[in-house]
Amino acid sequence: MSKKNHCFIIFIIISLLSSCQQKNSLFDLFSCEQKTEIKNTRVVNDVHHNFKIKVGKNWKTELYFDDYQSRIYSADTTRNYSESFIIDITRFEGNITLSDNFRQHLMSQIKSIPRAYIIKEGFIDFKDSAAYAIYSFQKKEDIVLYNIQCYLTYPDHYFLLESKINGSQNLEKNTCESIAIFNSLTQMTKQ
């Protein structure tokens, strides 16, 4: 084998190994364009000023906090229930380990809910942080409820980004808007 062929084979092997280690993003997990935006937004800070997100200007928003968490709930209340979704962004104190055990635990929790099914899931990168996302749905008597959960881990805290989508009407739009809101998450530095 010539030196040129040997170098080419080594290059191919290294390329394959490095591509196997790349993680997907939320945009890869869902079929959304990265340009999805919510118009007429406002910035909402959590109570402790640890993070902020952008939501619709007229959305109903509630804040919650205790010693272990700080949370922002928000929903567009101008939409019909079957066309709406609720955003729940929570920052928890402490840490979690995103591992196969963590993944299996979440999947078994969802599967234990009557008529609940997992659509997609996987380890991803989210703004240069390790993350795990799971997309599921539950069929109730007259409606289907979709749920997106994304766990982000940091050394001393973690986030749960969650969207609860009511019904299949506007599902793709609501999913992509949810991801756009998740993507607006900005951690604030304390001065």
PDB file of C-alpha atoms in Angstrom:
ATOM      1  CA  MET A   1       0.000   0.000   0.000  1.00  0.00           C
ATOM      2  CA  SER A   2       1.400   3.369  -0.938  1.00  0.00           C
ATOM      3  CA  LYS A   3       2.011   6.102   1.608  1.00  0.00           C
ATOM      4  CA  LYS A   4      -0.651   8.250  -0.090  1.00  0.00           C
ATOM      5  CA  ASN A   5      -3.330   5.518   0.272  1.00  0.00           C
ATOM      6  CA  HIS A   6      -2.288   4.842   3.869  1.00  0.00           C
ATOM      7  CA  CYS A   7      -2.726   8.526   4.792  1.00  0.00           C
ATOM      8  CA  PHE A   8      -6.103   8.619   3.023  1.00  0.00           C
ATOM      9  CA  ILE A   9      -7.368   5.572   4.980  1.00  0.00           C
ATOM     10  CA  ILE A  10      -6.223   7.096   8.282  1.00  0.00           C
ATOM     11  CA  PHE A  11      -8.004  10.354   7.359  1.00  0.00           C
ATOM     12  CA  ILE A  12     -11.253   8.449   6.620  1.00  0.00           C
ATOM     13  CA  ILE A  13     -11.073   6.529   9.930  1.00  0.00           C
ATOM     14  CA  ILE A  14     -10.459   9.714  11.949  1.00  0.00           C
ATOM     15  CA  SER A  15     -13.330  11.468  10.145  1.00  0.00           C
ATOM     16  CA  LEU A  16     -15.707   8.601  10.866  1.00  0.00           C
ATOM     17  CA  LEU A  17     -14.731   8.435  14.535  1.00  0.00           C
ATOM     18  CA  SER A  18     -15.136  12.184  15.064  1.00  0.00           C
ATOM     19  CA  SER A  19     -18.518  12.282  13.291  1.00  0.00           C
ATOM     20  CA  CYS A  20     -19.813   9.486  15.521  1.00  0.00           C
ATOM     21  CA  GLN A  21     -19.045  11.594  18.578  1.00  0.00           C
ATOM     22  CA  GLN A  22     -21.001  14.654  17.408  1.00  0.00           C
ATOM     23  CA  LYS A  23     -24.276  15.235  19.214  1.00  0.00           C
ATOM     24  CA  ASN A  24     -27.413  16.588  17.641  1.00  0.00           C
ATOM     25  CA  SER A  25     -29.083  19.848  18.578  1.00  0.00           C
ATOM     26  CA  LEU A  26     -32.769  20.426  19.331  1.00  0.00           C
ATOM     27  CA  PHE A  27     -33.166  21.576  15.737  1.00  0.00           C
ATOM     28  CA  ASP A  28     -31.791  18.216  14.558  1.00  0.00           C
ATOM     29  CA  LEU A  29     -34.100  16.251  16.853  1.00  0.00           C
ATOM     30  CA  PHE A  30     -37.150  18.078  15.506  1.00  0.00           C
ATOM     31  CA  SER A  31     -37.808  19.129  11.938  1.00  0.00           C
ATOM     32  CA  CYS A  32     -37.715  22.865  12.626  1.00  0.00           C
ATOM     33  CA  GLU A  33     -35.909  25.579  10.792  1.00  0.00           C
ATOM     34  CA  GLN A  34     -33.477  27.490  12.961  1.00  0.00           C
ATOM     35  CA  LYS A  35     -35.132  30.730  11.826  1.00  0.00           C
ATOM     36  CA  THR A  36     -38.383  30.095  13.720  1.00  0.00           C
ATOM     37  CA  GLU A  37     -39.155  33.201  15.742  1.00  0.00           C
ATOM     38  CA  ILE A  38     -42.003  34.454  17.845  1.00  0.00           C
ATOM     39  CA  LYS A  39     -42.989  37.976  16.885  1.00  0.00           C
ATOM     40  CA  ASN A  40     -43.748  40.791  19.345  1.00  0.00           C
ATOM     41  CA  THR A  41     -41.749  39.362  22.222  1.00  0.00           C
ATOM     42  CA  ARG A  42     -40.784  40.560  25.645  1.00  0.00           C
ATOM     43  CA  VAL A  43     -38.013  39.380  27.925  1.00  0.00           C
ATOM     44  CA  VAL A  44     -38.987  37.684  31.193  1.00  0.00           C
ATOM     45  CA  ASN A  45     -36.469  37.251  34.032  1.00  0.00           C
ATOM     46  CA  ASP A  46     -36.793  34.630  36.729  1.00  0.00           C
ATOM     47  CA  VAL A  47     -37.209  35.900  40.303  1.00  0.00           C
ATOM     48  CA  HIS A  48     -33.531  35.381  41.221  1.00  0.00           C
ATOM     49  CA  HIS A  49     -32.254  36.932  37.958  1.00  0.00           C
ATOM     50  CA  ASN A  50     -30.399  33.721  37.065  1.00  0.00           C
ATOM     51  CA  PHE A  51     -31.910  33.430  33.590  1.00  0.00           C
ATOM     52  CA  LYS A  52     -34.248  35.044  31.109  1.00  0.00           C
ATOM     53  CA  ILE A  53     -36.335  33.977  28.119  1.00  0.00           C
ATOM     54  CA  LYS A  54     -38.314  35.674  25.354  1.00  0.00           C
ATOM     55  CA  VAL A  55     -42.057  35.032  25.145  1.00  0.00           C
ATOM     56  CA  GLY A  56     -44.955  36.678  23.360  1.00  0.00           C
ATOM     57  CA  LYS A  57     -45.709  40.211  24.506  1.00  0.00           C
ATOM     58  CA  ASN A  58     -49.324  39.362  25.432  1.00  0.00           C
ATOM     59  CA  TRP A  59     -48.647  35.942  26.945  1.00  0.00           C
ATOM     60  CA  LYS A  60     -49.763  35.216  30.480  1.00  0.00           C
ATOM     61  CA  THR A  61     -46.661  34.570  32.571  1.00  0.00           C
ATOM     62  CA  GLU A  62     -46.224  33.411  36.159  1.00  0.00           C
ATOM     63  CA  LEU A  63     -43.063  33.142  38.219  1.00  0.00           C
ATOM     64  CA  TYR A  64     -42.383  30.651  41.006  1.00  0.00           C
ATOM     65  CA  PHE A  65     -39.420  30.085  43.294  1.00  0.00           C
ATOM     66  CA  ASP A  66     -38.376  28.309  46.455  1.00  0.00           C
ATOM     67  CA  ASP A  67     -35.027  27.344  48.004  1.00  0.00           C
ATOM     68  CA  TYR A  68     -34.235  24.813  45.244  1.00  0.00           C
ATOM     69  CA  GLN A  69     -35.742  26.184  42.048  1.00  0.00           C
ATOM     70  CA  SER A  70     -36.727  29.228  40.054  1.00  0.00           C
ATOM     71  CA  ARG A  71     -39.400  28.841  37.390  1.00  0.00           C
ATOM     72  CA  ILE A  72     -41.091  30.735  34.563  1.00  0.00           C
ATOM     73  CA  TYR A  73     -44.462  29.508  33.232  1.00  0.00           C
ATOM     74  CA  SER A  74     -45.864  31.182  30.151  1.00  0.00           C
ATOM     75  CA  ALA A  75     -48.684  30.585  27.654  1.00  0.00           C
ATOM     76  CA  ASP A  76     -50.437  32.383  24.836  1.00  0.00           C
ATOM     77  CA  THR A  77     -53.942  32.625  26.322  1.00  0.00           C
ATOM     78  CA  THR A  78     -55.371  34.209  23.167  1.00  0.00           C
ATOM     79  CA  ARG A  79     -55.349  30.817  21.411  1.00  0.00           C
ATOM     80  CA  ASN A  80     -57.975  28.105  21.760  1.00  0.00           C
ATOM     81  CA  TYR A  81     -56.965  25.374  24.194  1.00  0.00           C
ATOM     82  CA  SER A  82     -56.543  22.793  21.403  1.00  0.00           C
ATOM     83  CA  GLU A  83     -54.151  25.140  19.554  1.00  0.00           C
ATOM     84  CA  SER A  84     -52.043  26.266  22.527  1.00  0.00           C
ATOM     85  CA  PHE A  85     -48.962  25.269  24.488  1.00  0.00           C
ATOM     86  CA  ILE A  86     -47.481  26.056  27.885  1.00  0.00           C
ATOM     87  CA  ILE A  87     -43.797  26.794  28.415  1.00  0.00           C
ATOM     88  CA  ASP A  88     -42.217  25.849  31.742  1.00  0.00           C
ATOM     89  CA  ILE A  89     -38.537  26.748  32.202  1.00  0.00           C
ATOM     90  CA  THR A  90     -37.064  25.765  35.565  1.00  0.00           C
ATOM     91  CA  ARG A  91     -33.574  26.220  36.993  1.00  0.00           C
ATOM     92  CA  PHE A  92     -32.838  23.742  39.800  1.00  0.00           C
ATOM     93  CA  GLU A  93     -30.023  23.940  42.325  1.00  0.00           C
ATOM     94  CA  GLY A  94     -27.749  20.878  42.415  1.00  0.00           C
ATOM     95  CA  ASN A  95     -26.710  18.721  39.525  1.00  0.00           C
ATOM     96  CA  ILE A  96     -27.765  15.700  37.538  1.00  0.00           C
ATOM     97  CA  THR A  97     -25.781  13.251  35.478  1.00  0.00           C
ATOM     98  CA  LEU A  98     -27.006  12.773  31.935  1.00  0.00           C
ATOM     99  CA  SER A  99     -26.317   9.080  31.450  1.00  0.00           C
ATOM    100  CA  ASP A 100     -27.974   5.998  30.012  1.00  0.00           C
ATOM    101  CA  ASN A 101     -29.455   5.322  33.483  1.00  0.00           C
ATOM    102  CA  PHE A 102     -30.987   8.820  33.522  1.00  0.00           C
ATOM    103  CA  ARG A 103     -32.332   8.258  30.004  1.00  0.00           C
ATOM    104  CA  GLN A 104     -33.806   4.853  30.867  1.00  0.00           C
ATOM    105  CA  HIS A 105     -35.414   6.244  34.035  1.00  0.00           C
ATOM    106  CA  LEU A 106     -37.172   9.059  32.127  1.00  0.00           C
ATOM    107  CA  MET A 107     -38.278   6.716  29.369  1.00  0.00           C
ATOM    108  CA  SER A 108     -39.730   4.219  31.875  1.00  0.00           C
ATOM    109  CA  GLN A 109     -41.571   7.050  33.670  1.00  0.00           C
ATOM    110  CA  ILE A 110     -43.236   8.106  30.421  1.00  0.00           C
ATOM    111  CA  LYS A 111     -44.016   4.535  29.383  1.00  0.00           C
ATOM    112  CA  SER A 112     -45.716   3.933  32.744  1.00  0.00           C
ATOM    113  CA  ILE A 113     -48.326   6.618  31.986  1.00  0.00           C
ATOM    114  CA  PRO A 114     -51.450   5.113  30.380  1.00  0.00           C
ATOM    115  CA  ARG A 115     -51.560   5.641  26.606  1.00  0.00           C
ATOM    116  CA  ALA A 116     -48.258   7.573  26.589  1.00  0.00           C
ATOM    117  CA  TYR A 117     -45.669   7.043  23.860  1.00  0.00           C
ATOM    118  CA  ILE A 118     -42.186   8.336  23.111  1.00  0.00           C
ATOM    119  CA  ILE A 119     -41.794   9.946  19.680  1.00  0.00           C
ATOM    120  CA  LYS A 120     -38.089  10.924  19.751  1.00  0.00           C
ATOM    121  CA  GLU A 121     -35.335  11.202  22.297  1.00  0.00           C
ATOM    122  CA  GLY A 122     -31.611  11.579  22.496  1.00  0.00           C
ATOM    123  CA  PHE A 123     -28.534  13.207  23.948  1.00  0.00           C
ATOM    124  CA  ILE A 124     -27.902  16.580  22.346  1.00  0.00           C
ATOM    125  CA  ASP A 125     -25.806  19.725  22.647  1.00  0.00           C
ATOM    126  CA  PHE A 126     -27.659  22.850  23.694  1.00  0.00           C
ATOM    127  CA  LYS A 127     -25.710  26.114  23.576  1.00  0.00           C
ATOM    128  CA  ASP A 128     -22.431  24.283  24.238  1.00  0.00           C
ATOM    129  CA  SER A 129     -23.900  22.329  27.170  1.00  0.00           C
ATOM    130  CA  ALA A 130     -24.630  18.642  27.475  1.00  0.00           C
ATOM    131  CA  ALA A 131     -28.366  17.998  27.268  1.00  0.00           C
ATOM    132  CA  TYR A 132     -30.958  15.276  26.927  1.00  0.00           C
ATOM    133  CA  ALA A 133     -34.286  15.813  25.121  1.00  0.00           C
ATOM    134  CA  ILE A 134     -37.368  13.637  24.978  1.00  0.00           C
ATOM    135  CA  TYR A 135     -40.533  14.188  22.935  1.00  0.00           C
ATOM    136  CA  SER A 136     -43.622  12.208  23.874  1.00  0.00           C
ATOM    137  CA  PHE A 137     -47.403  12.250  23.668  1.00  0.00           C
ATOM    138  CA  GLN A 138     -50.336  10.955  25.653  1.00  0.00           C
ATOM    139  CA  LYS A 139     -53.681  10.163  24.107  1.00  0.00           C
ATOM    140  CA  LYS A 140     -56.532  11.219  26.344  1.00  0.00           C
ATOM    141  CA  GLU A 141     -60.241  10.694  25.643  1.00  0.00           C
ATOM    142  CA  ASP A 142     -60.721  13.568  23.221  1.00  0.00           C
ATOM    143  CA  ILE A 143     -57.288  15.156  22.825  1.00  0.00           C
ATOM    144  CA  VAL A 144     -53.642  14.295  22.361  1.00  0.00           C
ATOM    145  CA  LEU A 145     -51.134  16.056  24.635  1.00  0.00           C
ATOM    146  CA  TYR A 146     -47.547  16.419  23.424  1.00  0.00           C
ATOM    147  CA  ASN A 147     -44.638  17.035  25.766  1.00  0.00           C
ATOM    148  CA  ILE A 148     -41.099  18.216  25.031  1.00  0.00           C
ATOM    149  CA  GLN A 149     -38.572  17.996  27.855  1.00  0.00           C
ATOM    150  CA  CYS A 150     -34.972  19.099  27.612  1.00  0.00           C
ATOM    151  CA  TYR A 151     -32.547  18.725  30.521  1.00  0.00           C
ATOM    152  CA  LEU A 152     -29.404  20.904  30.541  1.00  0.00           C
ATOM    153  CA  THR A 153     -26.646  20.249  33.017  1.00  0.00           C
ATOM    154  CA  TYR A 154     -24.086  22.577  34.566  1.00  0.00           C
ATOM    155  CA  PRO A 155     -21.665  22.020  37.468  1.00  0.00           C
ATOM    156  CA  ASP A 156     -23.881  23.534  40.213  1.00  0.00           C
ATOM    157  CA  HIS A 157     -27.357  23.638  38.645  1.00  0.00           C
ATOM    158  CA  TYR A 158     -29.488  22.262  35.845  1.00  0.00           C
ATOM    159  CA  PHE A 159     -32.439  23.333  33.748  1.00  0.00           C
ATOM    160  CA  LEU A 160     -35.602  21.578  32.697  1.00  0.00           C
ATOM    161  CA  LEU A 161     -37.070  23.194  29.579  1.00  0.00           C
ATOM    162  CA  GLU A 162     -40.573  21.881  29.025  1.00  0.00           C
ATOM    163  CA  SER A 163     -43.380  22.543  26.572  1.00  0.00           C
ATOM    164  CA  LYS A 164     -46.838  21.022  26.928  1.00  0.00           C
ATOM    165  CA  ILE A 165     -48.642  21.193  23.596  1.00  0.00           C
ATOM    166  CA  ASN A 166     -52.421  20.749  23.637  1.00  0.00           C
ATOM    167  CA  GLY A 167     -53.688  18.849  20.608  1.00  0.00           C
ATOM    168  CA  SER A 168     -52.420  18.163  17.108  1.00  0.00           C
ATOM    169  CA  GLN A 169     -53.753  21.344  15.560  1.00  0.00           C
ATOM    170  CA  ASN A 170     -50.746  23.560  14.706  1.00  0.00           C
ATOM    171  CA  LEU A 171     -48.433  20.881  16.157  1.00  0.00           C
ATOM    172  CA  GLU A 172     -45.436  21.670  13.967  1.00  0.00           C
ATOM    173  CA  LYS A 173     -45.782  25.432  14.532  1.00  0.00           C
ATOM    174  CA  ASN A 174     -46.193  24.998  18.308  1.00  0.00           C
ATOM    175  CA  THR A 175     -43.242  22.599  18.471  1.00  0.00           C
ATOM    176  CA  CYS A 176     -40.970  24.972  16.569  1.00  0.00           C
ATOM    177  CA  GLU A 177     -42.117  28.003  18.601  1.00  0.00           C
ATOM    178  CA  SER A 178     -41.408  26.046  21.788  1.00  0.00           C
ATOM    179  CA  ILE A 179     -37.889  25.293  20.600  1.00  0.00           C
ATOM    180  CA  ALA A 180     -37.393  28.959  19.637  1.00  0.00           C
ATOM    181  CA  ILE A 181     -38.345  29.943  23.210  1.00  0.00           C
ATOM    182  CA  PHE A 182     -35.986  27.299  24.614  1.00  0.00           C
ATOM    183  CA  ASN A 183     -33.281  28.712  22.384  1.00  0.00           C
ATOM    184  CA  SER A 184     -33.899  32.224  23.774  1.00  0.00           C
ATOM    185  CA  LEU A 185     -32.754  31.024  27.222  1.00  0.00           C
ATOM    186  CA  THR A 186     -29.923  33.197  28.472  1.00  0.00           C
ATOM    187  CA  GLN A 187     -28.151  32.712  31.775  1.00  0.00           C
ATOM    188  CA  MET A 188     -27.378  35.925  33.593  1.00  0.00           C
ATOM    189  CA  THR A 189     -24.174  36.499  35.486  1.00  0.00           C
ATOM    190  CA  LYS A 190     -24.377  37.881  38.987  1.00  0.00           C
ATOM    191  CA  GLN A 191     -22.319  41.012  39.566  1.00  0.00           C
TER     192      GLN A 191
END
